[in-house]
PDB file of C-alpha atoms in Angstrom:
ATOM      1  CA  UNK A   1     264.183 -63.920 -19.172  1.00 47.00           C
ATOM      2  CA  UNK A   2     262.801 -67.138 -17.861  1.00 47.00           C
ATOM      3  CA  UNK A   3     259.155 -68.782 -17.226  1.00 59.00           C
ATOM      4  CA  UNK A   4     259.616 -68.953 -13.160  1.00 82.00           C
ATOM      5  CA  UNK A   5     258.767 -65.526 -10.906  1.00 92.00           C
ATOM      6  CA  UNK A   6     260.900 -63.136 -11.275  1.00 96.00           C
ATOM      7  CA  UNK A   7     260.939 -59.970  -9.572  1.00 97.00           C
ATOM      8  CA  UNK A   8     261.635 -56.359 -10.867  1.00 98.00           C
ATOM      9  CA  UNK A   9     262.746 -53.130 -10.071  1.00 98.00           C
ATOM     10  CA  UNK A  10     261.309 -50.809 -12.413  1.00 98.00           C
ATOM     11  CA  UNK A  11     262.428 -46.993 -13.281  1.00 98.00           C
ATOM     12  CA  UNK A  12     260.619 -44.490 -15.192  1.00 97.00           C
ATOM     13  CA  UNK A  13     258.357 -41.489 -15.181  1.00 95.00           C
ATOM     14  CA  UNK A  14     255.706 -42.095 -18.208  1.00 94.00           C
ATOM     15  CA  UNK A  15     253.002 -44.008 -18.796  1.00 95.00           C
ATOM     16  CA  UNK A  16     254.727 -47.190 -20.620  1.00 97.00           C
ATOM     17  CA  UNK A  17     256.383 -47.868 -17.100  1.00 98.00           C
ATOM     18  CA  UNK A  18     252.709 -48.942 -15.719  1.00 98.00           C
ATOM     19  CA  UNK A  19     251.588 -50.707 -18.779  1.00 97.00           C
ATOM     20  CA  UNK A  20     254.467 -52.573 -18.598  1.00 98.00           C
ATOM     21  CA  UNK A  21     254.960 -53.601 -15.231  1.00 98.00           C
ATOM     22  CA  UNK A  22     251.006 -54.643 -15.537  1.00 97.00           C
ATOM     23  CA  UNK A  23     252.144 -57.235 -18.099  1.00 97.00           C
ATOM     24  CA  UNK A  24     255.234 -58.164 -15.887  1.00 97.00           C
ATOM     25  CA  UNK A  25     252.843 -58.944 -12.859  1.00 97.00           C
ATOM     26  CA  UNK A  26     250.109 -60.448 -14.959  1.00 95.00           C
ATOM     27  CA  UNK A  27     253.027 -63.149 -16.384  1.00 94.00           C
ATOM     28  CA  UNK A  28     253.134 -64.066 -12.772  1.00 94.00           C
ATOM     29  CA  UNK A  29     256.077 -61.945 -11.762  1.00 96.00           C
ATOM     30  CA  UNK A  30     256.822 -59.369  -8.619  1.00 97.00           C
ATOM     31  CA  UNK A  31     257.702 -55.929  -8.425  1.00 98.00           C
ATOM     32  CA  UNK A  32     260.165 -55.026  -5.551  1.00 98.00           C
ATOM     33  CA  UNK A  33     259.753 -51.453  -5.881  1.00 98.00           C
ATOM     34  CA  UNK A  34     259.097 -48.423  -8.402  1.00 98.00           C
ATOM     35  CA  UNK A  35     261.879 -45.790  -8.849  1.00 98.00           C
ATOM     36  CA  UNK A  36     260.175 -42.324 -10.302  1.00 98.00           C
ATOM     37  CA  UNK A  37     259.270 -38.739  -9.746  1.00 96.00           C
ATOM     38  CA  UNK A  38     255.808 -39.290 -11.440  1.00 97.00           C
ATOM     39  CA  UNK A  39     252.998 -38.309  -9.259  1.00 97.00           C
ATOM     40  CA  UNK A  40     250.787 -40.564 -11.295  1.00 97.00           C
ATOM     41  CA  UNK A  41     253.049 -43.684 -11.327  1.00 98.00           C
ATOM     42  CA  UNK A  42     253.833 -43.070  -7.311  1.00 98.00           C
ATOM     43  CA  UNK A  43     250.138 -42.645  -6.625  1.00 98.00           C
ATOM     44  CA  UNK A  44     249.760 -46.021  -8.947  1.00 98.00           C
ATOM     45  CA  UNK A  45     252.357 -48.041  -7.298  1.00 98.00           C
ATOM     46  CA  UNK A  46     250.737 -47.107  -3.458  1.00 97.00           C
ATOM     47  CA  UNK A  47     247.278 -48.663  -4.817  1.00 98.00           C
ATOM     48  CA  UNK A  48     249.325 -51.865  -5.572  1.00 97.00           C
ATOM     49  CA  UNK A  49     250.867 -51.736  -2.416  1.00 97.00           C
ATOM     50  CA  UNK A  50     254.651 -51.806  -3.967  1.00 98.00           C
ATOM     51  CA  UNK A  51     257.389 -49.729  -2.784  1.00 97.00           C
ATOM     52  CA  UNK A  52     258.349 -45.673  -4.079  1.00 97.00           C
ATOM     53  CA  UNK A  53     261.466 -44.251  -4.268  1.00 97.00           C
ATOM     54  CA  UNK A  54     261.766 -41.157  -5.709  1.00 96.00           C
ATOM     55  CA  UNK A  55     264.390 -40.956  -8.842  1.00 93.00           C
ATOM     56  CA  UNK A  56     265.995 -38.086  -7.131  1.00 92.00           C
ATOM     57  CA  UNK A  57     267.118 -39.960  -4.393  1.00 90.00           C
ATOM     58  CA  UNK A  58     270.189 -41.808  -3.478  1.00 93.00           C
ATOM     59  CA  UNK A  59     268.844 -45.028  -5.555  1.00 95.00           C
ATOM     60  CA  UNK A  60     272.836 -46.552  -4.764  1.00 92.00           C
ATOM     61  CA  UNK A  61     272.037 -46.588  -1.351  1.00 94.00           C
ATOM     62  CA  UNK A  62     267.895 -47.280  -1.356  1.00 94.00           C
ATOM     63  CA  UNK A  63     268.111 -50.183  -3.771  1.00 96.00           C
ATOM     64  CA  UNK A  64     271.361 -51.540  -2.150  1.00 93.00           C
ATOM     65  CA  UNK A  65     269.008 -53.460   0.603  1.00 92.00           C
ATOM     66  CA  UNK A  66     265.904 -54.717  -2.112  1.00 96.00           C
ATOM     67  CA  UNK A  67     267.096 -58.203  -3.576  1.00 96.00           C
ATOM     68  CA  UNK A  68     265.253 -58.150  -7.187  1.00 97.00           C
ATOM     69  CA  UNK A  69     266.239 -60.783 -10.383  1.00 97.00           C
ATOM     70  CA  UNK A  70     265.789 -57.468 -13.325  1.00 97.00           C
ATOM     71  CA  UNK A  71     266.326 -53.635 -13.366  1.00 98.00           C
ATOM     72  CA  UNK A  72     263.683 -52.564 -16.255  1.00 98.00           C
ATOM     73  CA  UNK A  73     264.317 -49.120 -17.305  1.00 97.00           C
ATOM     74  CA  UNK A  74     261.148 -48.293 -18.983  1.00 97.00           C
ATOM     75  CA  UNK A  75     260.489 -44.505 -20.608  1.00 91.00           C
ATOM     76  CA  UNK A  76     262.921 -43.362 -17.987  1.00 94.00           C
ATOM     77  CA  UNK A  77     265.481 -40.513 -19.073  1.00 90.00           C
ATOM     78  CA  UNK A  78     268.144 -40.296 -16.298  1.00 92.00           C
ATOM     79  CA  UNK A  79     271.236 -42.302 -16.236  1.00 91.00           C
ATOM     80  CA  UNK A  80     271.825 -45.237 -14.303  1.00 94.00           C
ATOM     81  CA  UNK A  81     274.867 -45.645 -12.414  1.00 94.00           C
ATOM     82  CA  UNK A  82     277.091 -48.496 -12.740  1.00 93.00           C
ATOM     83  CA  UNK A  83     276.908 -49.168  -9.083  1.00 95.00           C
ATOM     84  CA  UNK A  84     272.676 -49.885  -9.288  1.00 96.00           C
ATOM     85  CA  UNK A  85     273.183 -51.816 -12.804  1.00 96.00           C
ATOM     86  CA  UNK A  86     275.278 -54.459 -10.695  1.00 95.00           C
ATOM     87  CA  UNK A  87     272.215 -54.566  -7.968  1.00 97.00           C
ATOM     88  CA  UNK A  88     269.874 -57.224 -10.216  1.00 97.00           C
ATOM     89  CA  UNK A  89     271.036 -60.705  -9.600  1.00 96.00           C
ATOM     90  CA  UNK A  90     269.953 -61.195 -13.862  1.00 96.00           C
ATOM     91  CA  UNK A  91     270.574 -58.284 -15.549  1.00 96.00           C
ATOM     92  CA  UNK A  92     269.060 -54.436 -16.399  1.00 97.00           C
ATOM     93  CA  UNK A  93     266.844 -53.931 -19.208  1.00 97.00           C
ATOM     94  CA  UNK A  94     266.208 -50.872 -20.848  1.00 96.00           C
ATOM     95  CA  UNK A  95     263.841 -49.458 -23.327  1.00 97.00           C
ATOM     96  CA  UNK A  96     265.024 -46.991 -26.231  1.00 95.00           C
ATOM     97  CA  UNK A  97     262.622 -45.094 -28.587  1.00 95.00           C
ATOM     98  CA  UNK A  98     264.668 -45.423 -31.539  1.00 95.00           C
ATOM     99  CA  UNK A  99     266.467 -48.578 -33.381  1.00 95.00           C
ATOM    100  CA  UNK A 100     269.854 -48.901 -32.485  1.00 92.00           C
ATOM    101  CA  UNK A 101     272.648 -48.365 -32.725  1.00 89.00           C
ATOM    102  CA  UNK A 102     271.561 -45.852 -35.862  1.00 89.00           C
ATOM    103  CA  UNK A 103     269.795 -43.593 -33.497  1.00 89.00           C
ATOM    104  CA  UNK A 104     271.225 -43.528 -29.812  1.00 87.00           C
ATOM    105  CA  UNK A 105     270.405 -40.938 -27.379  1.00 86.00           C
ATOM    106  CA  UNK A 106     267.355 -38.509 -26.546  1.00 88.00           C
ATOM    107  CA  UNK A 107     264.386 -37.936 -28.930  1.00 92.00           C
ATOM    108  CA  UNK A 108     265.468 -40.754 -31.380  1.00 94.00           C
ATOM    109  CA  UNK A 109     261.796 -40.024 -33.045  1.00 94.00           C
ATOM    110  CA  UNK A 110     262.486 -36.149 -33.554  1.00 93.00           C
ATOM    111  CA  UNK A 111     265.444 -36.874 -35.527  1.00 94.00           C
ATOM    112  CA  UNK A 112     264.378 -39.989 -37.081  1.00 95.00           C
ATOM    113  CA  UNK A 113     261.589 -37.582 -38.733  1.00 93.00           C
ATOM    114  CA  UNK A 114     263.810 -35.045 -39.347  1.00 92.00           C
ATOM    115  CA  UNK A 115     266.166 -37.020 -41.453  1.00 94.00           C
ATOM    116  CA  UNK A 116     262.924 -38.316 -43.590  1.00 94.00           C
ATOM    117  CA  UNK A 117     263.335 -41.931 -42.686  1.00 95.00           C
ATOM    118  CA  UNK A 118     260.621 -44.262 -44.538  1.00 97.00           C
ATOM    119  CA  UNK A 119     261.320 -46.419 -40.690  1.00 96.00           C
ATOM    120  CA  UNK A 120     261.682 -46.602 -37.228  1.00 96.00           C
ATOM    121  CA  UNK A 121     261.221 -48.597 -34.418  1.00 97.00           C
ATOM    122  CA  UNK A 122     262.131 -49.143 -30.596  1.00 97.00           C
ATOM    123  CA  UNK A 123     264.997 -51.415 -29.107  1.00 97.00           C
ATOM    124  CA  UNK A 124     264.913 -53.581 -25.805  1.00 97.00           C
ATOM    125  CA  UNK A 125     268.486 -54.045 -24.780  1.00 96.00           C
ATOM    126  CA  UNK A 126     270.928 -55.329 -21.714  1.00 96.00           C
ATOM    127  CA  UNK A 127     271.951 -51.843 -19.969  1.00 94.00           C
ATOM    128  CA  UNK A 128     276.045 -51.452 -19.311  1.00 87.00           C
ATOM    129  CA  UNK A 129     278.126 -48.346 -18.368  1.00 82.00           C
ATOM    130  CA  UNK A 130     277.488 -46.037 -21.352  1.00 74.00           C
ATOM    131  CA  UNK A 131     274.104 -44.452 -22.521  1.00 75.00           C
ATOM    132  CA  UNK A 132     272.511 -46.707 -25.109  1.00 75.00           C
ATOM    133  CA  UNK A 133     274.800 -49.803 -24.494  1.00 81.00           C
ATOM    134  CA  UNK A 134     274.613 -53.218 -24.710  1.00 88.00           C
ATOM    135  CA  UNK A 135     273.020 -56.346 -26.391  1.00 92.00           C
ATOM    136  CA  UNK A 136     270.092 -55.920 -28.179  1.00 95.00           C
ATOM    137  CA  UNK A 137     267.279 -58.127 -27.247  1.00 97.00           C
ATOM    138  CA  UNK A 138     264.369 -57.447 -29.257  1.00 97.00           C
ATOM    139  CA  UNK A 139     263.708 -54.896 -31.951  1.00 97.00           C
ATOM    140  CA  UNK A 140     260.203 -53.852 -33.457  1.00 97.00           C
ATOM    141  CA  UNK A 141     260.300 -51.604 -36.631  1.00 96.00           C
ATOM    142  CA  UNK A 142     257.242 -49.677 -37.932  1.00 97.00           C
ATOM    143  CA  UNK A 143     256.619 -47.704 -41.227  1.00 97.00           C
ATOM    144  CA  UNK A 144     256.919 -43.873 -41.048  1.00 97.00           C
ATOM    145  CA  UNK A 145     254.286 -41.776 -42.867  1.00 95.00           C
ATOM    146  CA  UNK A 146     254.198 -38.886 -44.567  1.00 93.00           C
ATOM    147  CA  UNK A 147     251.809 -37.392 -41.947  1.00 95.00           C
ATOM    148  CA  UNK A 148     253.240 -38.570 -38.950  1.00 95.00           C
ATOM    149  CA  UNK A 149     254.978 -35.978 -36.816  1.00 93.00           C
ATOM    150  CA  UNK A 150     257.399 -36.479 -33.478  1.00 90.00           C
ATOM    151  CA  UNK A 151     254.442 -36.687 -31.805  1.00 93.00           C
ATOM    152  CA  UNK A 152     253.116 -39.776 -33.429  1.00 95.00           C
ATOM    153  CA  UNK A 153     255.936 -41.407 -33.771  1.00 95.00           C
ATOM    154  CA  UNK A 154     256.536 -41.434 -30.215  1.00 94.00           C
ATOM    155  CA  UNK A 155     252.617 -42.883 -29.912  1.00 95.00           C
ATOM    156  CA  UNK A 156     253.962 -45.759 -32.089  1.00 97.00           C
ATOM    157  CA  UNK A 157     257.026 -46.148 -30.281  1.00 97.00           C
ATOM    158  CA  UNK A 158     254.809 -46.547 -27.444  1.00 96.00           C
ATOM    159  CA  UNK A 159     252.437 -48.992 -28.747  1.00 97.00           C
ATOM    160  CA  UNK A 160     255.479 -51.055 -30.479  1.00 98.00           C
ATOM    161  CA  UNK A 161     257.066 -51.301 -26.429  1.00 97.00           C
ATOM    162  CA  UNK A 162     253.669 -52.911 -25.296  1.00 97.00           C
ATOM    163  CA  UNK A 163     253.237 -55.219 -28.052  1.00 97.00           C
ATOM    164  CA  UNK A 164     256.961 -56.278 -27.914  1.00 97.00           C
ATOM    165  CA  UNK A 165     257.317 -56.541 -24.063  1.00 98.00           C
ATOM    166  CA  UNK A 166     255.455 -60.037 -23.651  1.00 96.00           C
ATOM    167  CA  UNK A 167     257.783 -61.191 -25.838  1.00 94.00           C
ATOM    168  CA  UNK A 168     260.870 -60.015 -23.387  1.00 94.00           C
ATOM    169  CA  UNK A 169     259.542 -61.272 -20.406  1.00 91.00           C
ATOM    170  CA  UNK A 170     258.961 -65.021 -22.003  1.00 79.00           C
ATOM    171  CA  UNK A 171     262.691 -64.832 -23.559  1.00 59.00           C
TER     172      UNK A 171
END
């Protein structure tokens, strides 16, 4: 991404979508609107005065009229269509729970613990047509211990998004 303002669309429905888009605005950056059916993020986004729609609506048509440089799909489960990935004049970002390409699709933790790995980690990467697609931008890898269950591993997931995300917005 670049140093000037940039503004966002963001879509998601957990708690990483707010930490995130805190860091986005606090590098100086906008937030056209917030796309989720999180009664916590909506009630989040009113307080900051930025725009709500609901994931369950016709995002094609409510996003068509919001000019925005970056679609970040943050923690945010439902598929994008390829019709709203064309909408950002820079690109659409998404965040995946697992490293890929080794471990596409849902609950990337669950099955990273069930295999046993030692590792795992979260990807940043361009969104495209397909689930799990595109260029990777940044990776962050983290140890996996005997102790840890899906549960943490998702925690550290988590915690690896926030601590890589600075990085995204500066690159």
């Amino acid at each position: 991404m670049t140093q000037h303002p940039l503004s966002a669309v963001v879509i998601g429905n957990e708690s990483l979508l707010v930490q995130c888009a805190e860091i986005w605005q606090a590098r100086g950056h906008s937030l056209a609107a917030v796309v989720t059916r999180s009664p916590e993020i909506t009630q989040w986004a009113k307080d900051k005065a930025i725009q709500v729609l609901s994931s369950d609506a016709d995002l094609d048509a409510d996003l068509a009229n919001i000019e925005f440089d970056w679609l970040l799909s943050i923690a945010n489960l439902d598929v994008i269509s390829d019709a709203v990935l064309a909408l950002p004049k820079l690109g659409a970002v998404n965040f995946h729970d697992g490293p890929l390409p080794r471990y596409a699709g849902l609950n990337a933790p669950v099955w990273a613990r069930m295999a046993q790995e030692p590792e795992h980690g979260i990807t940043w990467h361009l969104m495209q047509s397909g689930v799990d697609q595109g260029d990777i931008l940044i990776q962050s890898g983290f140890d996996i211990s005997d102790a840890d269950t899906a549960l943490t591993l998702n925690t550290k997931c988590y915690s690896a998004a926030i601590n890589s995300f600075p990085d995204l917005v500066t690159n």
